[in-house]
Amino acid sequence: MTSAQSPELDPANNRAIAAIAASGIRHEVRSHGKASSLAEAAALRGVRPRQIVKSMIVKDGTGEYHVVLVPGDRVISWPKLRAVLGVNKAAMPSADEAKAVTGFARGTITPFGTLTPLDVVADALVEPGPITVGGGAYSVGIYLDGDDLLAHFGAERVDITEPDPAFVEAAAEA
């Protein structure tokens, strides 16, 4: 689908797409169908769940916001993240607060094109090869290399997650 057919893919209408285009990072932007789960989203995108990297906004106890990159089959380990950030408190802000900081609704958040420049913290398991992150609009994904993503934002891989219980249970049932 081209940007002429889909406004959410057009850099003139989507700050995230404009930012990734301006970054110089090799990437591809694709539109995919609406998914009701991460596993379904991975199937629609043709990737493994771990290759979908969730961009989550976290506000620490000092009032600073961070984009936390989490592989799809993982969840934030709050004690680990607080230790990495060097704070006693950290939490996800409300959807309205996250949108005010990033300009993106939950489910569309990406580190590219946020309204406020944000520190990016990446989990140790963000893959070095092909991954996909949100594209600033529902059903839009940015496909790029994990190493390129982290290098662009100066992020290092650190241990801040644990297995998502939903994926652990699904694997045990399979």
Short mmCIF file of N, CA and C in Angstrom, two decimals:
data_model
loop_
_atom_site.label_atom_id
_atom_site.label_comp_id
_atom_site.label_asym_id
_atom_site.label_seq_id
_atom_site.Cartn_x
_atom_site.Cartn_y
_atom_site.Cartn_z
N MET A 1 0.86 -1.17 0.00
CA MET A 1 0.00 0.00 0.00
C MET A 1 0.90 1.23 0.00
N THR A 2 0.64 2.18 -0.83
CA THR A 2 1.46 3.38 -0.90
C THR A 2 0.87 4.47 -0.02
N SER A 3 1.70 5.49 0.26
CA SER A 3 1.23 6.58 1.10
C SER A 3 0.11 7.35 0.44
N ALA A 4 0.04 7.34 -0.91
CA ALA A 4 -1.06 8.01 -1.60
C ALA A 4 -2.38 7.32 -1.29
N GLN A 5 -2.33 6.01 -1.04
CA GLN A 5 -3.54 5.27 -0.73
C GLN A 5 -3.86 5.31 0.76
N SER A 6 -2.88 5.52 1.59
CA SER A 6 -3.08 5.42 3.02
C SER A 6 -2.39 6.60 3.73
N PRO A 7 -3.18 7.56 4.23
CA PRO A 7 -2.58 8.73 4.87
C PRO A 7 -1.66 8.40 6.05
N GLU A 8 -1.96 7.32 6.80
CA GLU A 8 -1.12 7.00 7.95
C GLU A 8 0.28 6.54 7.56
N LEU A 9 0.50 6.21 6.28
CA LEU A 9 1.82 5.83 5.81
C LEU A 9 2.60 7.00 5.21
N ASP A 10 1.94 8.14 5.11
CA ASP A 10 2.52 9.32 4.48
C ASP A 10 3.30 10.13 5.51
N PRO A 11 4.59 10.37 5.30
CA PRO A 11 5.37 11.16 6.26
C PRO A 11 4.78 12.55 6.53
N ALA A 12 4.02 13.10 5.59
CA ALA A 12 3.40 14.40 5.81
C ALA A 12 2.28 14.32 6.84
N ASN A 13 1.76 13.12 7.08
CA ASN A 13 0.65 12.92 8.01
C ASN A 13 1.03 12.13 9.25
N ASN A 14 2.24 11.59 9.30
CA ASN A 14 2.64 10.70 10.40
C ASN A 14 4.07 11.05 10.82
N ARG A 15 4.21 11.68 12.00
CA ARG A 15 5.53 12.10 12.50
C ARG A 15 6.50 10.94 12.62
N ALA A 16 6.02 9.77 13.00
CA ALA A 16 6.90 8.61 13.15
C ALA A 16 7.52 8.23 11.81
N ILE A 17 6.71 8.22 10.78
CA ILE A 17 7.21 7.85 9.45
C ILE A 17 8.18 8.92 8.94
N ALA A 18 7.88 10.18 9.21
CA ALA A 18 8.79 11.26 8.82
C ALA A 18 10.12 11.12 9.57
N ALA A 19 10.06 10.80 10.85
CA ALA A 19 11.29 10.69 11.66
C ALA A 19 12.16 9.51 11.22
N ILE A 20 11.56 8.37 10.96
CA ILE A 20 12.37 7.22 10.52
C ILE A 20 12.95 7.50 9.14
N ALA A 21 12.20 8.17 8.28
CA ALA A 21 12.73 8.51 6.95
C ALA A 21 13.92 9.46 7.06
N ALA A 22 13.84 10.42 7.98
CA ALA A 22 14.92 11.39 8.16
C ALA A 22 16.13 10.79 8.87
N SER A 23 15.96 9.67 9.54
CA SER A 23 17.04 9.07 10.34
C SER A 23 18.16 8.48 9.50
N GLY A 24 17.84 8.09 8.29
CA GLY A 24 18.83 7.42 7.45
C GLY A 24 18.93 5.93 7.71
N ILE A 25 18.15 5.42 8.66
CA ILE A 25 18.17 3.99 8.97
C ILE A 25 17.44 3.25 7.85
N ARG A 26 18.04 2.14 7.41
CA ARG A 26 17.34 1.28 6.45
C ARG A 26 16.09 0.73 7.14
N HIS A 27 14.97 0.86 6.47
CA HIS A 27 13.71 0.42 7.07
C HIS A 27 12.66 0.22 5.98
N GLU A 28 11.57 -0.36 6.39
CA GLU A 28 10.40 -0.50 5.54
C GLU A 28 9.18 -0.18 6.41
N VAL A 29 8.22 0.49 5.83
CA VAL A 29 6.97 0.77 6.54
C VAL A 29 5.88 -0.03 5.86
N ARG A 30 5.12 -0.76 6.68
CA ARG A 30 4.03 -1.58 6.13
C ARG A 30 2.76 -1.37 6.94
N SER A 31 1.66 -1.48 6.23
CA SER A 31 0.36 -1.48 6.87
C SER A 31 -0.09 -2.94 6.99
N HIS A 32 -0.65 -3.27 8.12
CA HIS A 32 -1.12 -4.63 8.35
C HIS A 32 -2.49 -4.54 9.00
N GLY A 33 -3.20 -5.62 9.03
CA GLY A 33 -4.54 -5.62 9.60
C GLY A 33 -4.55 -5.45 11.10
N LYS A 34 -5.71 -5.16 11.63
CA LYS A 34 -5.89 -5.01 13.07
C LYS A 34 -5.82 -6.39 13.72
N ALA A 35 -5.10 -6.46 14.81
CA ALA A 35 -4.93 -7.73 15.52
C ALA A 35 -5.51 -7.61 16.92
N SER A 36 -6.01 -8.71 17.43
CA SER A 36 -6.59 -8.71 18.78
C SER A 36 -5.62 -9.25 19.83
N SER A 37 -4.45 -9.71 19.38
CA SER A 37 -3.44 -10.20 20.32
C SER A 37 -2.07 -10.04 19.68
N LEU A 38 -1.04 -10.14 20.52
CA LEU A 38 0.31 -10.04 20.00
C LEU A 38 0.63 -11.20 19.07
N ALA A 39 0.17 -12.40 19.41
CA ALA A 39 0.41 -13.56 18.55
C ALA A 39 -0.23 -13.35 17.18
N GLU A 40 -1.43 -12.80 17.17
CA GLU A 40 -2.11 -12.51 15.90
C GLU A 40 -1.37 -11.42 15.13
N ALA A 41 -0.89 -10.41 15.84
CA ALA A 41 -0.12 -9.34 15.19
C ALA A 41 1.15 -9.90 14.55
N ALA A 42 1.82 -10.82 15.26
CA ALA A 42 3.03 -11.43 14.71
C ALA A 42 2.72 -12.20 13.44
N ALA A 43 1.61 -12.95 13.45
CA ALA A 43 1.21 -13.70 12.25
C ALA A 43 0.91 -12.75 11.10
N LEU A 44 0.22 -11.65 11.38
CA LEU A 44 -0.10 -10.67 10.32
C LEU A 44 1.17 -10.03 9.75
N ARG A 45 2.14 -9.82 10.61
CA ARG A 45 3.38 -9.17 10.18
C ARG A 45 4.41 -10.16 9.63
N GLY A 46 4.16 -11.46 9.80
CA GLY A 46 5.09 -12.46 9.31
C GLY A 46 6.37 -12.55 10.11
N VAL A 47 6.26 -12.30 11.42
CA VAL A 47 7.43 -12.37 12.31
C VAL A 47 7.09 -13.19 13.54
N ARG A 48 8.10 -13.55 14.31
CA ARG A 48 7.88 -14.20 15.60
C ARG A 48 7.46 -13.15 16.62
N PRO A 49 6.70 -13.52 17.65
CA PRO A 49 6.29 -12.53 18.66
C PRO A 49 7.46 -11.73 19.24
N ARG A 50 8.60 -12.37 19.45
CA ARG A 50 9.74 -11.65 20.02
C ARG A 50 10.24 -10.54 19.09
N GLN A 51 10.00 -10.67 17.78
CA GLN A 51 10.47 -9.66 16.83
C GLN A 51 9.59 -8.41 16.83
N ILE A 52 8.42 -8.47 17.43
CA ILE A 52 7.62 -7.26 17.62
C ILE A 52 8.13 -6.62 18.90
N VAL A 53 8.69 -5.45 18.77
CA VAL A 53 9.24 -4.76 19.93
C VAL A 53 8.27 -3.68 20.36
N LYS A 54 7.72 -3.86 21.55
CA LYS A 54 6.76 -2.92 22.10
C LYS A 54 7.51 -1.70 22.62
N SER A 55 6.99 -0.52 22.32
CA SER A 55 7.55 0.74 22.82
C SER A 55 6.62 1.21 23.93
N MET A 56 7.09 1.13 25.16
CA MET A 56 6.25 1.47 26.31
C MET A 56 6.80 2.72 26.99
N ILE A 57 5.90 3.61 27.38
CA ILE A 57 6.31 4.82 28.06
C ILE A 57 6.28 4.57 29.56
N VAL A 58 7.37 4.90 30.20
CA VAL A 58 7.50 4.74 31.65
C VAL A 58 7.91 6.09 32.23
N LYS A 59 7.27 6.45 33.34
CA LYS A 59 7.63 7.66 34.08
C LYS A 59 8.30 7.21 35.37
N ASP A 60 9.52 7.72 35.59
CA ASP A 60 10.22 7.30 36.81
C ASP A 60 9.90 8.23 37.97
N GLY A 61 10.40 7.90 39.14
CA GLY A 61 10.10 8.64 40.35
C GLY A 61 10.61 10.07 40.36
N THR A 62 11.49 10.42 39.43
CA THR A 62 11.98 11.80 39.34
C THR A 62 11.14 12.63 38.38
N GLY A 63 10.16 11.98 37.73
CA GLY A 63 9.32 12.69 36.77
C GLY A 63 9.80 12.58 35.34
N GLU A 64 10.90 11.87 35.13
CA GLU A 64 11.42 11.69 33.77
C GLU A 64 10.67 10.57 33.06
N TYR A 65 10.49 10.74 31.75
CA TYR A 65 9.84 9.72 30.93
C TYR A 65 10.90 8.99 30.11
N HIS A 66 10.62 7.72 29.83
CA HIS A 66 11.52 6.88 29.05
C HIS A 66 10.69 6.05 28.08
N VAL A 67 11.26 5.77 26.91
CA VAL A 67 10.69 4.76 26.02
C VAL A 67 11.41 3.46 26.37
N VAL A 68 10.64 2.46 26.76
CA VAL A 68 11.21 1.17 27.13
C VAL A 68 10.85 0.18 26.03
N LEU A 69 11.87 -0.40 25.42
CA LEU A 69 11.69 -1.34 24.31
C LEU A 69 11.67 -2.76 24.86
N VAL A 70 10.54 -3.45 24.62
CA VAL A 70 10.30 -4.76 25.21
C VAL A 70 9.92 -5.75 24.11
N PRO A 71 10.66 -6.86 23.96
CA PRO A 71 10.25 -7.87 22.99
C PRO A 71 8.82 -8.35 23.27
N GLY A 72 8.11 -8.68 22.23
CA GLY A 72 6.69 -9.00 22.33
C GLY A 72 6.33 -10.11 23.29
N ASP A 73 7.22 -11.06 23.49
CA ASP A 73 6.91 -12.18 24.38
C ASP A 73 7.41 -11.96 25.80
N ARG A 74 7.72 -10.70 26.14
CA ARG A 74 8.26 -10.35 27.45
C ARG A 74 7.42 -9.23 28.07
N VAL A 75 7.56 -9.05 29.36
CA VAL A 75 6.94 -7.95 30.08
C VAL A 75 8.01 -7.26 30.93
N ILE A 76 7.76 -6.02 31.30
CA ILE A 76 8.71 -5.28 32.13
C ILE A 76 8.81 -5.95 33.50
N SER A 77 10.03 -6.12 33.97
CA SER A 77 10.29 -6.50 35.36
C SER A 77 10.55 -5.18 36.08
N TRP A 78 9.59 -4.74 36.85
CA TRP A 78 9.69 -3.43 37.49
C TRP A 78 10.90 -3.31 38.41
N PRO A 79 11.22 -4.32 39.22
CA PRO A 79 12.43 -4.19 40.04
C PRO A 79 13.70 -4.03 39.19
N LYS A 80 13.81 -4.78 38.10
CA LYS A 80 14.98 -4.67 37.23
C LYS A 80 15.04 -3.30 36.57
N LEU A 81 13.90 -2.81 36.07
CA LEU A 81 13.89 -1.51 35.40
C LEU A 81 14.23 -0.39 36.38
N ARG A 82 13.65 -0.43 37.58
CA ARG A 82 13.97 0.60 38.58
C ARG A 82 15.47 0.60 38.90
N ALA A 83 16.06 -0.58 39.00
CA ALA A 83 17.49 -0.67 39.28
C ALA A 83 18.31 -0.05 38.15
N VAL A 84 17.94 -0.35 36.91
CA VAL A 84 18.66 0.21 35.76
C VAL A 84 18.52 1.74 35.71
N LEU A 85 17.32 2.23 36.02
CA LEU A 85 17.08 3.67 36.00
C LEU A 85 17.64 4.37 37.24
N GLY A 86 17.95 3.59 38.27
CA GLY A 86 18.46 4.17 39.50
C GLY A 86 17.42 4.93 40.29
N VAL A 87 16.19 4.43 40.27
CA VAL A 87 15.08 5.09 40.97
C VAL A 87 14.34 4.08 41.85
N ASN A 88 13.57 4.61 42.78
CA ASN A 88 12.76 3.75 43.66
C ASN A 88 11.36 3.53 43.12
N LYS A 89 10.92 4.40 42.21
CA LYS A 89 9.58 4.29 41.65
C LYS A 89 9.64 4.43 40.14
N ALA A 90 8.78 3.69 39.48
CA ALA A 90 8.60 3.80 38.03
C ALA A 90 7.27 3.14 37.70
N ALA A 91 6.54 3.72 36.77
CA ALA A 91 5.24 3.19 36.39
C ALA A 91 4.88 3.69 35.00
N MET A 92 3.92 3.01 34.40
CA MET A 92 3.40 3.49 33.13
C MET A 92 2.41 4.60 33.43
N PRO A 93 2.54 5.74 32.76
CA PRO A 93 1.57 6.81 32.97
C PRO A 93 0.24 6.47 32.31
N SER A 94 -0.77 7.26 32.60
CA SER A 94 -2.07 7.04 31.95
C SER A 94 -1.92 7.17 30.44
N ALA A 95 -2.89 6.65 29.72
CA ALA A 95 -2.88 6.74 28.25
C ALA A 95 -2.85 8.21 27.81
N ASP A 96 -3.59 9.06 28.50
CA ASP A 96 -3.61 10.49 28.14
C ASP A 96 -2.26 11.14 28.37
N GLU A 97 -1.61 10.80 29.48
CA GLU A 97 -0.30 11.36 29.77
C GLU A 97 0.74 10.86 28.77
N ALA A 98 0.69 9.58 28.43
CA ALA A 98 1.62 9.03 27.44
C ALA A 98 1.43 9.72 26.09
N LYS A 99 0.19 9.97 25.73
CA LYS A 99 -0.08 10.64 24.45
C LYS A 99 0.41 12.09 24.48
N ALA A 100 0.25 12.76 25.62
CA ALA A 100 0.71 14.15 25.73
C ALA A 100 2.23 14.24 25.58
N VAL A 101 2.96 13.22 26.06
CA VAL A 101 4.41 13.21 25.99
C VAL A 101 4.91 12.79 24.61
N THR A 102 4.25 11.79 24.02
CA THR A 102 4.74 11.23 22.75
C THR A 102 4.03 11.77 21.52
N GLY A 103 2.75 12.12 21.68
CA GLY A 103 1.93 12.47 20.53
C GLY A 103 1.27 11.26 19.90
N PHE A 104 1.47 10.08 20.50
CA PHE A 104 0.93 8.84 19.96
C PHE A 104 0.00 8.17 20.97
N ALA A 105 -1.06 7.57 20.47
CA ALA A 105 -1.97 6.80 21.32
C ALA A 105 -1.32 5.47 21.67
N ARG A 106 -1.72 4.91 22.81
CA ARG A 106 -1.24 3.56 23.14
C ARG A 106 -1.57 2.62 22.00
N GLY A 107 -0.66 1.72 21.71
CA GLY A 107 -0.84 0.81 20.60
C GLY A 107 -0.23 1.34 19.31
N THR A 108 0.19 2.61 19.33
CA THR A 108 0.84 3.20 18.15
C THR A 108 2.19 3.81 18.52
N ILE A 109 2.54 3.76 19.81
CA ILE A 109 3.75 4.43 20.29
C ILE A 109 4.99 3.80 19.68
N THR A 110 5.93 4.66 19.35
CA THR A 110 7.20 4.30 18.75
C THR A 110 8.23 5.29 19.26
N PRO A 111 9.51 4.94 19.28
CA PRO A 111 10.49 5.93 19.70
C PRO A 111 10.73 7.02 18.64
N PHE A 112 10.28 6.80 17.44
CA PHE A 112 10.50 7.75 16.34
C PHE A 112 9.43 8.84 16.32
N GLY A 113 9.86 10.09 16.34
CA GLY A 113 8.92 11.20 16.16
C GLY A 113 8.13 11.60 17.39
N THR A 114 8.61 11.25 18.58
CA THR A 114 7.89 11.66 19.78
C THR A 114 7.92 13.18 19.92
N LEU A 115 6.88 13.74 20.54
CA LEU A 115 6.81 15.18 20.74
C LEU A 115 7.95 15.69 21.61
N THR A 116 8.34 14.88 22.57
CA THR A 116 9.41 15.20 23.50
C THR A 116 10.54 14.21 23.28
N PRO A 117 11.78 14.66 23.12
CA PRO A 117 12.88 13.69 23.02
C PRO A 117 12.94 12.87 24.32
N LEU A 118 13.00 11.56 24.18
CA LEU A 118 12.96 10.68 25.34
C LEU A 118 14.16 9.73 25.34
N ASP A 119 14.62 9.41 26.56
CA ASP A 119 15.64 8.40 26.76
C ASP A 119 15.06 7.05 26.34
N VAL A 120 15.83 6.25 25.65
CA VAL A 120 15.37 4.93 25.21
C VAL A 120 16.15 3.86 25.97
N VAL A 121 15.41 2.94 26.60
CA VAL A 121 15.98 1.83 27.34
C VAL A 121 15.52 0.56 26.65
N ALA A 122 16.46 -0.30 26.27
CA ALA A 122 16.13 -1.51 25.52
C ALA A 122 16.43 -2.76 26.33
N ASP A 123 15.52 -3.70 26.28
CA ASP A 123 15.76 -4.96 26.96
C ASP A 123 16.91 -5.71 26.28
N ALA A 124 17.58 -6.54 27.07
CA ALA A 124 18.70 -7.35 26.57
C ALA A 124 18.30 -8.27 25.43
N LEU A 125 17.02 -8.64 25.35
CA LEU A 125 16.58 -9.59 24.33
C LEU A 125 16.01 -8.95 23.06
N VAL A 126 16.15 -7.62 22.92
CA VAL A 126 15.79 -7.00 21.64
C VAL A 126 16.77 -7.56 20.62
N GLU A 127 16.24 -8.22 19.62
CA GLU A 127 17.09 -8.94 18.66
C GLU A 127 17.94 -8.00 17.82
N PRO A 128 19.15 -8.44 17.45
CA PRO A 128 20.03 -7.62 16.64
C PRO A 128 19.63 -7.59 15.16
N GLY A 129 18.83 -8.50 14.72
CA GLY A 129 18.44 -8.57 13.31
C GLY A 129 17.08 -7.94 13.07
N PRO A 130 16.30 -8.54 12.17
CA PRO A 130 15.01 -7.95 11.80
C PRO A 130 14.02 -7.91 12.96
N ILE A 131 13.47 -6.71 13.17
CA ILE A 131 12.42 -6.50 14.17
C ILE A 131 11.38 -5.55 13.58
N THR A 132 10.31 -5.34 14.31
CA THR A 132 9.32 -4.35 13.91
C THR A 132 8.87 -3.59 15.14
N VAL A 133 8.67 -2.29 14.99
CA VAL A 133 8.16 -1.44 16.06
C VAL A 133 6.93 -0.72 15.55
N GLY A 134 6.19 -0.11 16.46
CA GLY A 134 5.01 0.65 16.08
C GLY A 134 5.36 1.76 15.10
N GLY A 135 4.38 2.13 14.31
CA GLY A 135 4.59 3.13 13.28
C GLY A 135 3.80 4.40 13.45
N GLY A 136 3.36 4.71 14.68
CA GLY A 136 2.69 5.98 14.91
C GLY A 136 1.22 6.01 14.57
N ALA A 137 0.69 4.92 14.04
CA ALA A 137 -0.74 4.82 13.71
C ALA A 137 -1.13 3.35 13.84
N TYR A 138 -2.39 3.11 14.11
CA TYR A 138 -2.84 1.72 14.24
C TYR A 138 -2.60 0.98 12.94
N SER A 139 -2.19 -0.26 13.05
CA SER A 139 -1.94 -1.16 11.92
C SER A 139 -0.78 -0.73 11.04
N VAL A 140 0.14 0.08 11.58
CA VAL A 140 1.33 0.48 10.84
C VAL A 140 2.56 -0.01 11.61
N GLY A 141 3.46 -0.68 10.90
CA GLY A 141 4.68 -1.16 11.51
C GLY A 141 5.90 -0.66 10.77
N ILE A 142 6.94 -0.38 11.53
CA ILE A 142 8.24 -0.02 10.96
C ILE A 142 9.12 -1.25 11.12
N TYR A 143 9.68 -1.73 10.03
CA TYR A 143 10.54 -2.91 10.00
C TYR A 143 11.97 -2.43 9.83
N LEU A 144 12.84 -2.85 10.74
CA LEU A 144 14.23 -2.41 10.70
C LEU A 144 15.09 -3.40 11.46
N ASP A 145 16.37 -3.13 11.53
CA ASP A 145 17.31 -3.97 12.25
C ASP A 145 17.40 -3.49 13.70
N GLY A 146 17.35 -4.42 14.65
CA GLY A 146 17.40 -4.06 16.06
C GLY A 146 18.67 -3.30 16.44
N ASP A 147 19.81 -3.70 15.88
CA ASP A 147 21.05 -2.99 16.17
C ASP A 147 20.99 -1.54 15.68
N ASP A 148 20.40 -1.34 14.50
CA ASP A 148 20.27 0.02 13.96
C ASP A 148 19.38 0.88 14.85
N LEU A 149 18.29 0.29 15.32
CA LEU A 149 17.37 1.02 16.20
C LEU A 149 18.10 1.48 17.46
N LEU A 150 18.79 0.56 18.12
CA LEU A 150 19.46 0.91 19.36
C LEU A 150 20.59 1.91 19.14
N ALA A 151 21.34 1.73 18.07
CA ALA A 151 22.44 2.65 17.77
C ALA A 151 21.90 4.07 17.54
N HIS A 152 20.78 4.17 16.83
CA HIS A 152 20.21 5.49 16.53
C HIS A 152 19.86 6.25 17.81
N PHE A 153 19.34 5.54 18.81
CA PHE A 153 18.92 6.18 20.05
C PHE A 153 19.97 6.10 21.16
N GLY A 154 21.13 5.52 20.85
CA GLY A 154 22.18 5.41 21.86
C GLY A 154 21.79 4.51 23.02
N ALA A 155 20.96 3.52 22.75
CA ALA A 155 20.48 2.62 23.80
C ALA A 155 21.34 1.36 23.85
N GLU A 156 21.58 0.90 25.06
CA GLU A 156 22.27 -0.36 25.26
C GLU A 156 21.26 -1.41 25.69
N ARG A 157 21.56 -2.65 25.41
CA ARG A 157 20.70 -3.75 25.85
C ARG A 157 20.97 -4.02 27.33
N VAL A 158 19.90 -4.01 28.13
CA VAL A 158 20.00 -4.29 29.56
C VAL A 158 18.87 -5.22 29.96
N ASP A 159 19.09 -6.00 30.99
CA ASP A 159 18.11 -6.98 31.45
C ASP A 159 17.01 -6.27 32.26
N ILE A 160 15.86 -6.04 31.63
CA ILE A 160 14.76 -5.33 32.30
C ILE A 160 13.42 -6.04 32.14
N THR A 161 13.41 -7.27 31.63
CA THR A 161 12.14 -7.95 31.41
C THR A 161 12.15 -9.35 32.01
N GLU A 162 10.97 -9.95 31.95
CA GLU A 162 10.78 -11.35 32.32
C GLU A 162 9.80 -11.93 31.32
N PRO A 163 9.70 -13.25 31.25
CA PRO A 163 8.77 -13.85 30.28
C PRO A 163 7.33 -13.40 30.54
N ASP A 164 6.60 -13.17 29.46
CA ASP A 164 5.18 -12.85 29.57
C ASP A 164 4.45 -14.14 29.93
N PRO A 165 3.75 -14.17 31.06
CA PRO A 165 3.06 -15.40 31.46
C PRO A 165 2.11 -15.95 30.40
N ALA A 166 1.51 -15.09 29.61
CA ALA A 166 0.59 -15.55 28.57
C ALA A 166 1.32 -16.40 27.53
N PHE A 167 2.57 -16.03 27.20
CA PHE A 167 3.33 -16.81 26.23
C PHE A 167 3.88 -18.08 26.85
N VAL A 168 4.24 -18.04 28.12
CA VAL A 168 4.73 -19.22 28.82
C VAL A 168 3.63 -20.28 28.88
N GLU A 169 2.40 -19.84 29.23
CA GLU A 169 1.28 -20.77 29.30
C GLU A 169 0.94 -21.34 27.94
N ALA A 170 0.97 -20.51 26.90
CA ALA A 170 0.65 -20.97 25.55
C ALA A 170 1.68 -22.00 25.08
N ALA A 171 2.96 -21.78 25.40
CA ALA A 171 4.01 -22.72 25.00
C ALA A 171 3.85 -24.04 25.74
N ALA A 172 3.45 -23.98 27.01
CA ALA A 172 3.27 -25.19 27.79
C ALA A 172 2.09 -26.02 27.28
N GLU A 173 1.08 -25.35 26.75
CA GLU A 173 -0.10 -26.03 26.23
C GLU A 173 0.13 -26.62 24.85
N ALA A 174 1.11 -26.09 24.12
CA ALA A 174 1.35 -26.53 22.74
C ALA A 174 2.00 -27.89 22.67
#
